[in-house]
Coordinates of C-alpha atoms in Angstrom, one line a residue:
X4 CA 149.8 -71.4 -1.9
X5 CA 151.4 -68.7 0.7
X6 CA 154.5 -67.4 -0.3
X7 CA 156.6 -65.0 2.4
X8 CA 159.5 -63.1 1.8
X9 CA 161.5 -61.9 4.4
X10 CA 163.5 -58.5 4.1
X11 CA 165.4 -55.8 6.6
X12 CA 168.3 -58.1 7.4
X13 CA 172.0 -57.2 7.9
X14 CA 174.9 -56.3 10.3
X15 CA 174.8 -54.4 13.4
X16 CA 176.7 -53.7 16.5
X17 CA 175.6 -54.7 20.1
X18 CA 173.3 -52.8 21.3
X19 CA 171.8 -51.9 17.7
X20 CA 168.2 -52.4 16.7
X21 CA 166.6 -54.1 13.1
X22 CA 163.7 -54.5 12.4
X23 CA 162.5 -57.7 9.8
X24 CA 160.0 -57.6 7.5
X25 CA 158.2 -60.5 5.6
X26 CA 155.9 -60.4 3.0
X27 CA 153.0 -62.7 2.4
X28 CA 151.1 -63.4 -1.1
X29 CA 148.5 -66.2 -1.2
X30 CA 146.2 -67.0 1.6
X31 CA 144.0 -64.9 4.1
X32 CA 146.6 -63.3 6.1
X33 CA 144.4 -62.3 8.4
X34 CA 143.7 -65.2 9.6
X35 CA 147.1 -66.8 9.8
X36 CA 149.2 -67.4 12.4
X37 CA 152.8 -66.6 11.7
X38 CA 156.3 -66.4 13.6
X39 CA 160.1 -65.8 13.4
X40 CA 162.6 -68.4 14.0
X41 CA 166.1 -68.4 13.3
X42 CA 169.4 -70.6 13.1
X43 CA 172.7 -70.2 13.8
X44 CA 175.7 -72.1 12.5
X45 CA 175.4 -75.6 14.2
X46 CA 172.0 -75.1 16.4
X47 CA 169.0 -75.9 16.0
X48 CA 166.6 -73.9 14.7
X49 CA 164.4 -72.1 17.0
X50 CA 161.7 -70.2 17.6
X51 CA 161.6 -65.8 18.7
X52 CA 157.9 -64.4 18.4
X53 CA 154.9 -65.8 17.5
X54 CA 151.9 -63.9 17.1
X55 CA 148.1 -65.3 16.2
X56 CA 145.3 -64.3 14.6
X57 CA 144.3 -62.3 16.6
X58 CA 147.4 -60.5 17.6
X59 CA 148.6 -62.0 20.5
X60 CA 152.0 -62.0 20.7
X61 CA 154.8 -64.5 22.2
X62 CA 157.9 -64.5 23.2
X63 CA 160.6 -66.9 24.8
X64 CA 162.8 -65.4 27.9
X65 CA 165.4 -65.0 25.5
X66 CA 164.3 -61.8 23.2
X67 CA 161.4 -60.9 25.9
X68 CA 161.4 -57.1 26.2
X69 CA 164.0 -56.5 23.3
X70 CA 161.9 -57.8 20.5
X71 CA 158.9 -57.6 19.3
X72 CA 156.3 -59.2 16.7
X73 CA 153.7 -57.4 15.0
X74 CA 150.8 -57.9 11.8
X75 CA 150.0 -55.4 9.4
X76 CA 146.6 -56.7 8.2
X77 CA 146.1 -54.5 5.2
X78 CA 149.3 -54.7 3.5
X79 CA 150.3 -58.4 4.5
X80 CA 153.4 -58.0 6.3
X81 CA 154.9 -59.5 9.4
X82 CA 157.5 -57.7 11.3
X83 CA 160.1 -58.1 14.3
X84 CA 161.6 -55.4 16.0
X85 CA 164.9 -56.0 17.3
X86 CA 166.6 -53.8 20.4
X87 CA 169.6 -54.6 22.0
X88 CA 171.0 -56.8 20.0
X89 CA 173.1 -59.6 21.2
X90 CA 175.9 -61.2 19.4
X91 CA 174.2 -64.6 20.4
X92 CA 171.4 -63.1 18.3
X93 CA 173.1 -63.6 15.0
X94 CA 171.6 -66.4 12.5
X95 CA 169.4 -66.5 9.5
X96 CA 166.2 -65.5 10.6
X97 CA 163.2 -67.1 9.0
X98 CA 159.2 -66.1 8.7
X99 CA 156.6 -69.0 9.4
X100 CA 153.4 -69.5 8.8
X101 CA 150.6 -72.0 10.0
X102 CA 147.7 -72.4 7.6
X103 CA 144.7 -72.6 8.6
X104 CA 145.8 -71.5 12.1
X105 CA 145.2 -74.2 14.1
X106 CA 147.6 -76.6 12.4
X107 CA 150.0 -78.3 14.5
X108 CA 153.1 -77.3 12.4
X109 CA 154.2 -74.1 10.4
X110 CA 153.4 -75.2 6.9
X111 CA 154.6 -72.3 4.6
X112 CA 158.2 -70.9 5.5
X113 CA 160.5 -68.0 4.0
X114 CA 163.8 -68.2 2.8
X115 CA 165.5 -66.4 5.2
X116 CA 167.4 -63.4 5.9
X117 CA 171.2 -62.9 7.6
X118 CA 171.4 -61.2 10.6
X119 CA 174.6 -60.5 12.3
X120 CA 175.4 -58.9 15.4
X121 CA 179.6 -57.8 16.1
X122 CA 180.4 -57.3 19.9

């Protein structure tokens, strides 16, 4: 059973920077295939960087070039780096993963962390 935990969220001006953390216990990390998504008050929840098992990272237009998704193999943690924040950034923010990872859906899911962005 993977577990995740995320961590680092909070309140910021634009133009600040956070970075996310999320921990993972249970599972080969390694070989997992993980993401951030995150929700804001009456949207739906969507999806900011993706990054697979081998360290590939994705993005969508809208946080390309001001965030960005790495893997720490050896102590199980995911992270986002956020630059330039937006106030259409703020949500909860949540850490995904997909195990194994080729499944079609993120199976194991954190519980979130607040982030909020004031113009």
């Amino acid at each position: 059973q993977v577990r995740l935990v995320e961590s680092g969220g909070g309140s910021v001006h634009a133009g600040g920077s956070l970075t996310l953390s999320c921990k993972a216990t249970g599972g080969t990390f390694r070989s997992m295939c993980m993401g951030w998504f995150r929700q804001a008050p009456g949207k739906e929840r969507e999806v900011v960087a993706e990054i697979d098992s081998f360290g590939a990272p994705k993005y969508p237009d809208s946080v390309k070039g001001r965030f960005t998704i790495s893997k720490d193999n050896f102590v199980n943690i995911l992270s986002l780096q956020m630059n330039s924040l937006e106030p259409e950034d703020t949500a909860v923010y949540y850490c995904a993963a997909r195990v194994p990872c080729w499944s079609t859906q993120y199976n194991s899911w954190g519980q979130g962390t607040q982030v909020t962005v004031s113009s």
